[in-house]
CSV table of C-alpha atoms and ligand atoms in Angstrom, one decimal:
chain,number,residue,atom,x,y,z
A,6,UNK,CA,84.4,78.7,91.1
A,7,UNK,CA,85.4,80.3,94.0
A,8,UNK,CA,84.4,84.1,94.5
A,9,UNK,CA,86.8,87.0,94.4
A,10,UNK,CA,87.9,88.2,97.7
A,11,UNK,CA,89.1,91.6,97.6
A,12,UNK,CA,93.0,91.8,99.2
A,13,UNK,CA,94.7,95.1,100.3
A,14,UNK,CA,98.5,94.2,100.6
A,15,UNK,CA,100.3,96.8,102.9
A,16,UNK,CA,103.9,96.4,103.3
A,17,UNK,CA,106.7,98.8,104.4
A,18,UNK,CA,109.4,99.1,107.2
A,19,UNK,CA,109.6,98.9,110.8
A,20,UNK,CA,107.4,102.1,112.2
A,21,UNK,CA,105.8,103.1,108.8
A,22,UNK,CA,102.6,103.3,110.2
A,23,UNK,CA,101.1,100.5,108.5
A,24,UNK,CA,99.6,99.2,111.7
A,25,UNK,CA,97.5,102.1,111.9
A,26,UNK,CA,96.8,102.3,108.1
A,27,UNK,CA,95.8,98.7,108.4
A,28,UNK,CA,93.6,99.0,111.3
A,29,UNK,CA,91.8,101.9,109.6
A,30,UNK,CA,91.2,99.9,106.3
A,31,UNK,CA,90.1,96.9,108.3
A,32,UNK,CA,87.4,99.1,109.8
A,33,UNK,CA,86.7,101.2,107.0
A,34,UNK,CA,86.0,98.1,104.8
A,35,UNK,CA,85.1,95.6,107.6
A,36,UNK,CA,87.4,93.1,106.2
A,37,UNK,CA,89.8,90.6,108.1
A,38,UNK,CA,93.3,91.7,109.3
A,39,UNK,CA,96.4,89.6,108.8
A,40,UNK,CA,99.2,91.1,111.1
A,41,UNK,CA,101.9,89.0,110.0
A,42,UNK,CA,104.5,90.5,111.7
A,43,UNK,CA,102.8,89.1,114.7
A,44,UNK,CA,103.6,85.7,113.3
A,45,UNK,CA,106.8,85.8,113.0
A,46,UNK,CA,106.9,87.6,116.6
A,47,UNK,CA,105.1,84.6,117.9
A,48,UNK,CA,107.7,82.1,116.0
A,49,UNK,CA,110.3,84.0,118.4
A,50,UNK,CA,108.6,84.0,121.3
A,51,UNK,CA,107.5,80.4,121.0
A,52,UNK,CA,111.2,79.6,120.6
A,53,UNK,CA,112.3,81.4,123.4
A,54,UNK,CA,109.7,79.7,125.4
A,55,UNK,CA,111.1,76.5,124.3
A,56,UNK,CA,114.8,77.7,125.4
A,57,UNK,CA,115.7,78.0,121.9
A,58,UNK,CA,118.4,80.6,121.5
A,59,UNK,CA,118.2,83.1,119.1
A,60,UNK,CA,121.6,85.4,119.5
A,61,UNK,CA,124.0,83.2,117.6
A,62,UNK,CA,123.8,82.4,113.7
A,63,UNK,CA,123.5,80.4,112.5
A,64,UNK,CA,120.1,79.7,114.0
A,65,UNK,CA,118.5,76.1,114.1
A,66,UNK,CA,116.5,76.0,110.8
A,67,UNK,CA,114.9,72.9,111.0
A,68,UNK,CA,113.1,73.3,114.5
A,69,UNK,CA,112.3,77.1,113.9
A,70,UNK,CA,110.9,76.2,110.4
A,71,UNK,CA,108.9,73.1,112.8
A,72,UNK,CA,107.5,75.9,115.3
A,73,UNK,CA,106.3,77.9,112.3
A,74,UNK,CA,104.4,75.0,110.3
A,75,UNK,CA,102.8,74.2,113.5
A,76,UNK,CA,102.1,77.7,115.1
A,77,UNK,CA,98.8,77.6,117.0
A,78,UNK,CA,97.5,81.0,117.3
A,79,UNK,CA,94.0,82.8,117.2
A,80,UNK,CA,94.0,86.4,117.1
A,81,UNK,CA,90.5,87.7,118.5
A,82,UNK,CA,88.9,91.1,117.5
A,83,UNK,CA,89.0,93.3,120.5
A,84,UNK,CA,86.4,96.9,120.4
A,85,UNK,CA,90.2,98.6,121.9
A,86,UNK,CA,91.2,100.8,118.7
A,87,UNK,CA,94.9,100.9,120.2
A,88,UNK,CA,95.1,97.3,120.6
A,89,UNK,CA,92.7,95.8,118.2
A,90,UNK,CA,93.5,92.1,118.3
A,91,UNK,CA,94.1,89.9,121.2
A,92,UNK,CA,96.4,87.1,120.5
A,93,UNK,CA,96.6,83.4,121.8
A,94,UNK,CA,99.4,81.2,121.9
A,95,UNK,CA,98.6,77.4,122.3
A,96,UNK,CA,95.5,78.8,124.1
A,97,UNK,CA,97.6,81.2,126.1
A,98,UNK,CA,97.3,85.1,126.1
A,99,UNK,CA,100.3,86.7,124.8
A,100,UNK,CA,99.6,90.4,125.7
A,101,UNK,CA,102.1,93.2,125.3
A,102,UNK,CA,105.4,90.5,124.8
A,103,UNK,CA,104.4,90.4,121.2
A,104,UNK,CA,104.9,94.3,120.8
A,105,UNK,CA,108.2,94.5,122.4
A,106,UNK,CA,111.1,95.5,120.7
A,107,UNK,CA,113.3,92.7,121.5
A,108,UNK,CA,110.2,90.4,120.0
A,109,UNK,CA,110.5,92.4,116.8
A,110,UNK,CA,114.2,91.8,116.8
A,111,UNK,CA,114.1,88.2,117.2
A,112,UNK,CA,111.2,88.3,114.8
A,113,UNK,CA,113.3,90.0,112.2
A,114,UNK,CA,116.0,86.9,112.9
A,115,UNK,CA,113.6,84.1,112.3
A,116,UNK,CA,112.1,85.7,109.7
A,117,UNK,CA,115.3,85.5,107.6
A,118,UNK,CA,115.5,81.7,107.5
A,119,UNK,CA,113.6,80.1,104.4
A,120,UNK,CA,112.1,77.0,106.4
A,121,UNK,CA,110.3,79.8,108.7
A,122,UNK,CA,108.8,81.7,105.7
A,123,UNK,CA,107.5,78.5,104.1
A,124,UNK,CA,106.2,77.3,107.4
A,125,UNK,CA,104.2,80.4,107.7
A,126,UNK,CA,102.8,80.5,104.1
A,127,UNK,CA,99.8,78.4,104.4
A,128,UNK,CA,98.7,80.3,107.6
A,129,UNK,CA,98.8,83.5,106.1
A,130,UNK,CA,97.1,82.4,102.8
A,131,UNK,CA,94.3,81.3,104.9
A,132,UNK,CA,93.3,84.9,106.3
A,133,UNK,CA,91.8,85.3,102.6
A,134,UNK,CA,88.3,85.2,103.4
A,135,UNK,CA,85.4,87.1,102.4
A,136,UNK,CA,84.3,90.1,102.5
A,137,UNK,CA,88.0,90.7,102.0
A,138,UNK,CA,91.6,91.1,103.7
A,139,UNK,CA,93.6,93.8,104.6
A,140,UNK,CA,97.3,92.0,105.0
A,141,UNK,CA,100.1,94.0,106.7
A,142,UNK,CA,103.6,93.1,106.2
A,143,UNK,CA,106.9,92.8,104.7
A,144,UNK,CA,106.3,90.6,101.6
A,145,UNK,CA,102.2,90.8,101.2
A,146,UNK,CA,102.4,92.0,97.8
A,147,UNK,CA,105.5,90.7,96.4
A,148,UNK,CA,105.5,86.7,97.6
A,149,UNK,CA,102.0,86.0,99.9
A,150,UNK,CA,99.2,87.6,98.2
A,151,UNK,CA,101.0,88.6,94.5
A,152,UNK,CA,97.4,88.9,92.9
A,153,UNK,CA,96.1,91.5,95.6
A,154,UNK,CA,93.8,94.1,94.1
A,155,UNK,CA,95.6,96.9,95.6
A,156,UNK,CA,99.5,97.4,97.0
A,157,UNK,CA,100.8,99.9,99.1
A,158,UNK,CA,104.3,100.1,100.2
A,159,UNK,CA,104.5,103.0,102.9
A,160,UNK,CA,107.8,104.0,103.9
A,161,UNK,CA,109.4,107.0,106.2
A,162,UNK,CA,113.1,107.9,107.0
A,163,UNK,CA,114.5,105.6,109.7
A,164,UNK,CA,114.8,108.7,111.9
A,165,UNK,CA,111.1,109.4,111.6
A,166,UNK,CA,110.5,105.9,112.3
A,167,UNK,CA,112.4,105.7,115.1
A,168,UNK,CA,110.8,108.5,116.7
A,169,UNK,CA,107.3,107.3,116.1
A,170,UNK,CA,108.2,104.0,117.7
A,171,UNK,CA,109.5,106.0,120.9
A,172,UNK,CA,106.6,107.7,121.1
A,173,UNK,CA,103.9,104.7,120.8
A,174,UNK,CA,105.9,102.4,123.1
A,175,UNK,CA,106.2,105.3,125.9
A,176,UNK,CA,102.6,105.9,125.2
A,177,UNK,CA,101.8,102.3,126.1
A,178,UNK,CA,103.9,102.4,129.0
A,179,UNK,CA,107.0,100.5,128.4
A,180,UNK,CA,110.9,101.8,129.2
A,181,UNK,CA,112.7,102.5,126.1
A,182,UNK,CA,115.6,104.9,124.5
A,183,UNK,CA,115.2,106.5,121.7
A,184,UNK,CA,118.8,106.1,120.2
A,185,UNK,CA,118.8,102.1,121.0
A,186,UNK,CA,115.4,102.0,118.9
A,187,UNK,CA,117.1,104.1,116.3
A,188,UNK,CA,119.7,101.7,116.2
A,189,UNK,CA,117.6,98.6,116.4
A,190,UNK,CA,115.6,100.1,113.2
A,191,UNK,CA,118.5,100.5,111.2
A,192,UNK,CA,119.8,96.9,111.9
A,193,UNK,CA,116.2,95.6,111.3
A,194,UNK,CA,116.0,97.2,108.0
A,195,UNK,CA,119.5,95.9,106.9
A,196,UNK,CA,118.7,92.4,107.9
A,197,UNK,CA,114.7,92.7,106.2
A,198,UNK,CA,115.9,94.4,103.0
A,199,UNK,CA,119.1,92.4,102.2
A,200,UNK,CA,118.0,88.7,103.4
A,201,UNK,CA,117.9,86.1,100.1
A,202,UNK,CA,114.3,85.2,100.6
A,203,UNK,CA,111.4,87.8,100.1
A,204,UNK,CA,113.1,90.7,101.0
A,205,UNK,CA,111.3,94.0,102.2
A,206,UNK,CA,111.2,95.5,98.5
A,207,UNK,CA,108.1,97.5,97.1
A,208,UNK,CA,106.1,95.1,94.6
A,209,UNK,CA,106.5,96.2,90.7
A,210,UNK,CA,103.2,97.5,91.1
A,211,UNK,CA,102.6,98.9,94.4
A,212,UNK,CA,102.0,102.5,94.8
A,213,UNK,CA,105.0,103.7,97.3
A,214,UNK,CA,104.1,106.7,99.9
A,215,UNK,CA,107.0,108.1,101.8
A,216,UNK,CA,105.1,109.5,105.0
A,217,UNK,CA,108.2,111.1,106.7
A,218,UNK,CA,107.0,114.6,106.1
A,219,UNK,CA,103.5,113.4,106.5
A,220,UNK,CA,101.0,113.2,109.8
A,221,UNK,CA,98.8,110.5,110.1
A,222,UNK,CA,95.7,112.0,108.8
A,223,UNK,CA,97.7,112.6,105.2
A,224,UNK,CA,98.5,109.1,105.3
A,225,UNK,CA,95.3,108.0,105.5
A,226,UNK,CA,93.8,110.4,102.9
A,227,UNK,CA,96.2,109.3,100.7
A,228,UNK,CA,96.1,105.5,101.1
A,229,UNK,CA,92.2,105.7,101.3
A,230,UNK,CA,91.9,107.9,97.4
A,231,UNK,CA,94.1,105.1,96.3
A,232,UNK,CA,92.1,102.3,97.9
A,233,UNK,CA,88.7,103.8,96.8
A,234,UNK,CA,90.1,104.1,93.0
A,235,UNK,CA,90.8,100.7,93.1
A,236,UNK,CA,88.1,99.0,95.0
A,237,UNK,CA,85.3,101.6,94.9
B,215,LIG,O1,105.7,94.3,111.2
B,215,LIG,P1,106.7,94.0,112.3
B,215,LIG,O2,107.8,94.6,113.3
B,215,LIG,O3,105.9,93.3,113.6
B,215,LIG,O4,107.4,92.6,112.2
B,215,LIG,C1,108.8,92.1,112.7
B,215,LIG,C2,109.3,91.4,111.8
B,215,LIG,O5,109.0,90.2,111.2
B,215,LIG,C3,110.2,92.3,110.8
B,215,LIG,O6,111.4,93.0,111.3
B,215,LIG,C4,110.7,91.6,109.7
B,215,LIG,C5,109.8,90.2,110.1
B,215,LIG,N1,108.4,90.2,109.1
B,215,LIG,C6,108.7,89.7,107.7
B,215,LIG,O7,110.0,89.4,107.4
B,215,LIG,N2,107.6,89.3,106.8
B,215,LIG,C7,106.4,89.7,106.9
B,215,LIG,N3,105.2,89.8,106.3
B,215,LIG,C8,106.2,90.5,108.3
B,215,LIG,C9,107.3,90.7,109.3
Protein backbone atom coordinates (compact mmCIF):
# COMPACT_ATOMS: atom_id res chain seq x y z
CA UNK A 1 0.00 0.00 0.00
CA UNK A 2 1.28 3.48 -0.83
CA UNK A 3 1.22 6.16 1.84
CA UNK A 4 -1.17 9.02 1.40
CA UNK A 5 0.57 12.16 0.12
CA UNK A 6 -1.35 15.29 1.23
CA UNK A 7 -2.05 17.50 -1.77
CA UNK A 8 -3.23 21.10 -1.95
CA UNK A 9 -4.61 22.15 -5.37
CA UNK A 10 -4.53 25.86 -6.02
CA UNK A 11 -6.19 27.10 -9.19
CA UNK A 12 -7.22 30.43 -10.65
CA UNK A 13 -6.61 32.93 -13.44
CA UNK A 14 -3.39 34.86 -14.15
CA UNK A 15 -2.43 37.37 -11.51
CA UNK A 16 -4.84 36.09 -8.86
CA UNK A 17 -2.01 35.78 -6.32
CA UNK A 18 -1.70 32.00 -6.58
CA UNK A 19 2.08 32.16 -6.84
CA UNK A 20 2.48 33.96 -3.52
CA UNK A 21 -0.04 31.69 -1.81
CA UNK A 22 1.60 28.55 -3.23
CA UNK A 23 5.05 29.62 -2.01
CA UNK A 24 3.64 30.49 1.39
CA UNK A 25 1.94 27.10 1.80
CA UNK A 26 4.93 25.14 0.50
CA UNK A 27 7.20 26.92 2.99
CA UNK A 28 4.72 26.59 5.87
CA UNK A 29 4.15 22.84 5.42
CA UNK A 30 7.58 22.06 3.91
CA UNK A 31 5.77 20.51 0.91
CA UNK A 32 6.99 20.18 -2.67
CA UNK A 33 5.80 22.86 -5.06
CA UNK A 34 4.48 22.30 -8.59
CA UNK A 35 4.37 25.48 -10.68
CA UNK A 36 2.44 23.94 -13.58
CA UNK A 37 2.20 27.28 -15.42
CA UNK A 38 6.00 27.22 -15.70
CA UNK A 39 5.78 23.89 -17.53
CA UNK A 40 3.45 25.35 -20.17
CA UNK A 41 5.71 28.40 -20.38
CA UNK A 42 8.72 26.10 -20.92
CA UNK A 43 6.94 24.25 -23.73
CA UNK A 44 6.48 27.66 -25.41
CA UNK A 45 10.13 28.59 -24.85
CA UNK A 46 11.38 25.23 -26.16
CA UNK A 47 9.15 25.67 -29.23
CA UNK A 48 10.50 29.17 -29.90
CA UNK A 49 14.04 27.86 -29.56
CA UNK A 50 13.20 25.24 -32.19
CA UNK A 51 11.86 28.06 -34.44
CA UNK A 52 8.27 26.82 -34.21
CA UNK A 53 5.81 29.69 -34.80
CA UNK A 54 3.14 30.14 -32.13
CA UNK A 55 1.25 33.16 -33.50
CA UNK A 56 -0.74 31.49 -36.23
CA UNK A 57 -3.38 28.87 -35.78
CA UNK A 58 -3.66 26.05 -36.33
CA UNK A 59 -0.60 25.27 -34.22
CA UNK A 60 1.42 22.15 -34.99
CA UNK A 61 -0.16 20.02 -32.26
CA UNK A 62 1.81 16.82 -32.97
CA UNK A 63 5.19 18.58 -32.69
CA UNK A 64 4.20 20.65 -29.65
CA UNK A 65 2.79 17.56 -27.92
CA UNK A 66 6.10 15.80 -28.49
CA UNK A 67 8.01 18.76 -27.03
CA UNK A 68 5.78 18.59 -23.95
CA UNK A 69 6.24 14.83 -23.57
CA UNK A 70 10.03 15.11 -23.80
CA UNK A 71 10.42 18.28 -21.74
CA UNK A 72 13.59 17.96 -19.67
CA UNK A 73 13.23 20.41 -16.79
CA UNK A 74 14.54 20.79 -13.27
CA UNK A 75 13.22 23.05 -10.54
CA UNK A 76 15.87 23.88 -7.99
CA UNK A 77 14.78 25.53 -4.73
CA UNK A 78 16.57 28.82 -3.99
CA UNK A 79 16.56 30.77 -0.75
CA UNK A 80 15.13 33.82 -2.54
CA UNK A 81 11.43 34.27 -1.58
CA UNK A 82 10.80 36.44 -4.69
CA UNK A 83 12.16 33.78 -7.01
CA UNK A 84 11.93 30.54 -5.06
CA UNK A 85 12.65 28.21 -7.98
CA UNK A 86 15.57 28.25 -10.35
CA UNK A 87 14.55 26.49 -13.57
CA UNK A 88 16.67 24.63 -16.10
CA UNK A 89 15.48 23.51 -19.54
CA UNK A 90 17.56 20.78 -21.18
CA UNK A 91 20.29 21.61 -18.67
CA UNK A 92 20.40 25.38 -19.34
CA UNK A 93 19.27 27.93 -16.79
CA UNK A 94 16.17 29.79 -18.06
CA UNK A 95 16.15 32.92 -15.88
CA UNK A 96 13.60 35.73 -16.23
CA UNK A 97 12.54 34.70 -19.73
CA UNK A 98 10.08 32.24 -18.21
CA UNK A 99 8.28 35.00 -16.27
CA UNK A 100 7.75 37.48 -19.11
CA UNK A 101 4.24 38.29 -20.30
CA UNK A 102 5.18 37.00 -23.77
CA UNK A 103 6.07 33.60 -22.29
CA UNK A 104 2.68 33.61 -20.51
CA UNK A 105 0.83 34.33 -23.75
CA UNK A 106 2.73 31.58 -25.58
CA UNK A 107 1.97 29.22 -22.68
CA UNK A 108 -1.72 29.95 -22.88
CA UNK A 109 -1.65 29.22 -26.64
CA UNK A 110 0.13 25.87 -26.38
CA UNK A 111 -1.99 24.98 -23.32
CA UNK A 112 -5.11 24.90 -25.50
CA UNK A 113 -3.78 21.79 -27.29
CA UNK A 114 -4.90 18.41 -25.90
CA UNK A 115 -1.60 16.78 -26.98
CA UNK A 116 0.39 19.29 -24.92
CA UNK A 117 -1.84 18.80 -21.87
CA UNK A 118 -1.54 15.01 -22.21
CA UNK A 119 2.21 15.33 -22.73
CA UNK A 120 2.60 17.13 -19.40
CA UNK A 121 0.23 14.93 -17.40
CA UNK A 122 2.70 12.34 -16.04
CA UNK A 123 5.36 14.96 -15.33
CA UNK A 124 2.89 16.91 -13.20
CA UNK A 125 1.72 13.79 -11.36
CA UNK A 126 5.36 12.92 -10.58
CA UNK A 127 5.60 15.95 -8.28
CA UNK A 128 3.22 14.29 -5.81
CA UNK A 129 5.75 13.01 -3.30
CA UNK A 130 6.06 12.87 0.48
CA UNK A 131 5.79 14.85 2.65
CA UNK A 132 3.18 16.61 0.46
CA UNK A 133 2.50 18.83 -2.53
CA UNK A 134 1.22 22.29 -3.27
CA UNK A 135 0.12 22.31 -6.92
CA UNK A 136 -0.42 25.70 -8.56
CA UNK A 137 -2.23 25.98 -11.91
CA UNK A 138 -5.55 26.04 -13.76
CA UNK A 139 -6.70 22.41 -13.64
CA UNK A 140 -4.97 21.04 -10.55
CA UNK A 141 -8.22 20.34 -8.69
CA UNK A 142 -10.27 19.32 -11.72
CA UNK A 143 -7.96 17.18 -13.87
CA UNK A 144 -4.44 16.59 -12.55
CA UNK A 145 -5.13 15.98 -8.85
CA UNK A 146 -8.90 15.39 -8.58
CA UNK A 147 -8.19 13.48 -5.34
CA UNK A 148 -6.50 16.53 -3.69
CA UNK A 149 -7.22 16.95 0.03
CA UNK A 150 -7.77 20.70 -0.28
CA UNK A 151 -8.86 22.63 -3.37
CA UNK A 152 -8.75 26.40 -3.49
CA UNK A 153 -9.82 28.57 -6.40
CA UNK A 154 -8.35 32.05 -6.13
CA UNK A 155 -9.72 34.79 -8.33
CA UNK A 156 -9.96 38.61 -8.64
CA UNK A 157 -11.28 41.09 -11.21
CA UNK A 158 -9.23 41.45 -14.40
CA UNK A 159 -8.48 45.11 -13.50
CA UNK A 160 -7.10 44.19 -10.07
CA UNK A 161 -5.02 41.37 -11.54
CA UNK A 162 -3.55 43.58 -14.28
CA UNK A 163 -2.55 46.18 -11.70
CA UNK A 164 -0.87 43.60 -9.45
CA UNK A 165 0.99 42.07 -12.38
CA UNK A 166 2.10 45.52 -13.48
CA UNK A 167 3.60 46.29 -10.06
CA UNK A 168 5.27 42.86 -9.91
CA UNK A 169 6.93 43.21 -13.31
CA UNK A 170 8.02 46.80 -12.70
CA UNK A 171 9.51 45.66 -9.40
CA UNK A 172 11.49 43.03 -11.33
CA UNK A 173 12.81 45.77 -13.62
CA UNK A 174 10.80 44.68 -16.66
CA UNK A 175 9.37 47.35 -18.98
CA UNK A 176 5.57 46.97 -19.20
CA UNK A 177 2.45 48.98 -20.01
CA UNK A 178 -0.66 48.65 -17.78
CA UNK A 179 -3.19 48.84 -20.61
CA UNK A 180 -1.34 46.22 -22.66
CA UNK A 181 -1.21 43.96 -19.61
CA UNK A 182 -4.95 44.36 -19.00
CA UNK A 183 -5.73 43.42 -22.60
CA UNK A 184 -3.36 40.49 -22.49
CA UNK A 185 -4.96 39.23 -19.22
CA UNK A 186 -8.42 39.47 -20.77
CA UNK A 187 -7.30 37.58 -23.89
CA UNK A 188 -5.65 34.95 -21.71
CA UNK A 189 -8.78 34.55 -19.53
CA UNK A 190 -10.84 34.11 -22.66
CA UNK A 191 -8.52 31.38 -23.99
CA UNK A 192 -7.99 29.62 -20.62
CA UNK A 193 -11.69 29.59 -19.67
CA UNK A 194 -13.11 28.61 -23.04
CA UNK A 195 -10.76 25.94 -24.34
CA UNK A 196 -12.26 22.50 -24.93
CA UNK A 197 -9.87 20.56 -22.66
CA UNK A 198 -9.48 21.25 -18.93
CA UNK A 199 -10.81 24.82 -19.08
CA UNK A 200 -10.16 27.07 -16.11
CA UNK A 201 -13.11 26.56 -13.77
CA UNK A 202 -13.41 25.87 -10.03
CA UNK A 203 -13.69 22.20 -9.04
CA UNK A 204 -17.09 21.42 -7.52
CA UNK A 205 -15.47 20.86 -4.13
CA UNK A 206 -13.16 23.92 -4.28
CA UNK A 207 -13.22 26.82 -1.82
CA UNK A 208 -13.52 29.98 -3.93
CA UNK A 209 -11.74 33.13 -2.71
CA UNK A 210 -12.31 36.42 -4.54
CA UNK A 211 -9.34 38.61 -3.59
CA UNK A 212 -10.33 41.75 -5.56
CA UNK A 213 -10.75 43.79 -2.38
CA UNK A 214 -8.29 41.92 -0.18
CA UNK A 215 -4.65 42.58 0.47
CA UNK A 216 -2.27 39.64 0.38
CA UNK A 217 -2.27 39.25 4.20
CA UNK A 218 -6.03 38.80 4.17
CA UNK A 219 -5.81 36.26 1.37
CA UNK A 220 -3.15 34.29 3.25
CA UNK A 221 -5.26 34.31 6.44
CA UNK A 222 -8.26 32.92 4.54
CA UNK A 223 -6.17 30.25 2.84
CA UNK A 224 -4.47 29.28 6.09
CA UNK A 225 -7.82 28.84 7.84
CA UNK A 226 -9.10 26.55 5.06
CA UNK A 227 -5.93 24.45 4.86
CA UNK A 228 -5.59 24.13 8.64
CA UNK A 229 -9.16 22.88 8.90
CA UNK A 230 -8.54 20.25 6.21
CA UNK A 231 -4.97 19.17 6.97
CA UNK A 232 -4.55 20.22 10.59
O1 LIG B 1 0.17 30.45 -14.19
P1 LIG B 1 0.92 31.01 -15.41
O2 LIG B 1 0.62 32.44 -15.70
O3 LIG B 1 2.38 30.75 -15.33
O4 LIG B 1 0.36 30.15 -16.65
C1 LIG B 1 0.66 30.47 -17.97
C2 LIG B 1 -0.40 29.88 -18.91
O5 LIG B 1 -0.30 28.46 -18.91
C3 LIG B 1 -1.85 30.19 -18.54
O6 LIG B 1 -2.33 31.34 -19.21
C4 LIG B 1 -2.60 28.97 -18.99
C5 LIG B 1 -1.59 27.86 -18.99
N1 LIG B 1 -1.77 26.91 -17.88
C6 LIG B 1 -2.69 25.91 -18.06
O7 LIG B 1 -3.39 25.87 -19.08
N2 LIG B 1 -2.83 24.95 -17.10
C7 LIG B 1 -2.11 24.99 -15.98
N3 LIG B 1 -2.26 24.04 -15.06
C8 LIG B 1 -1.18 26.05 -15.76
C9 LIG B 1 -1.04 27.01 -16.74
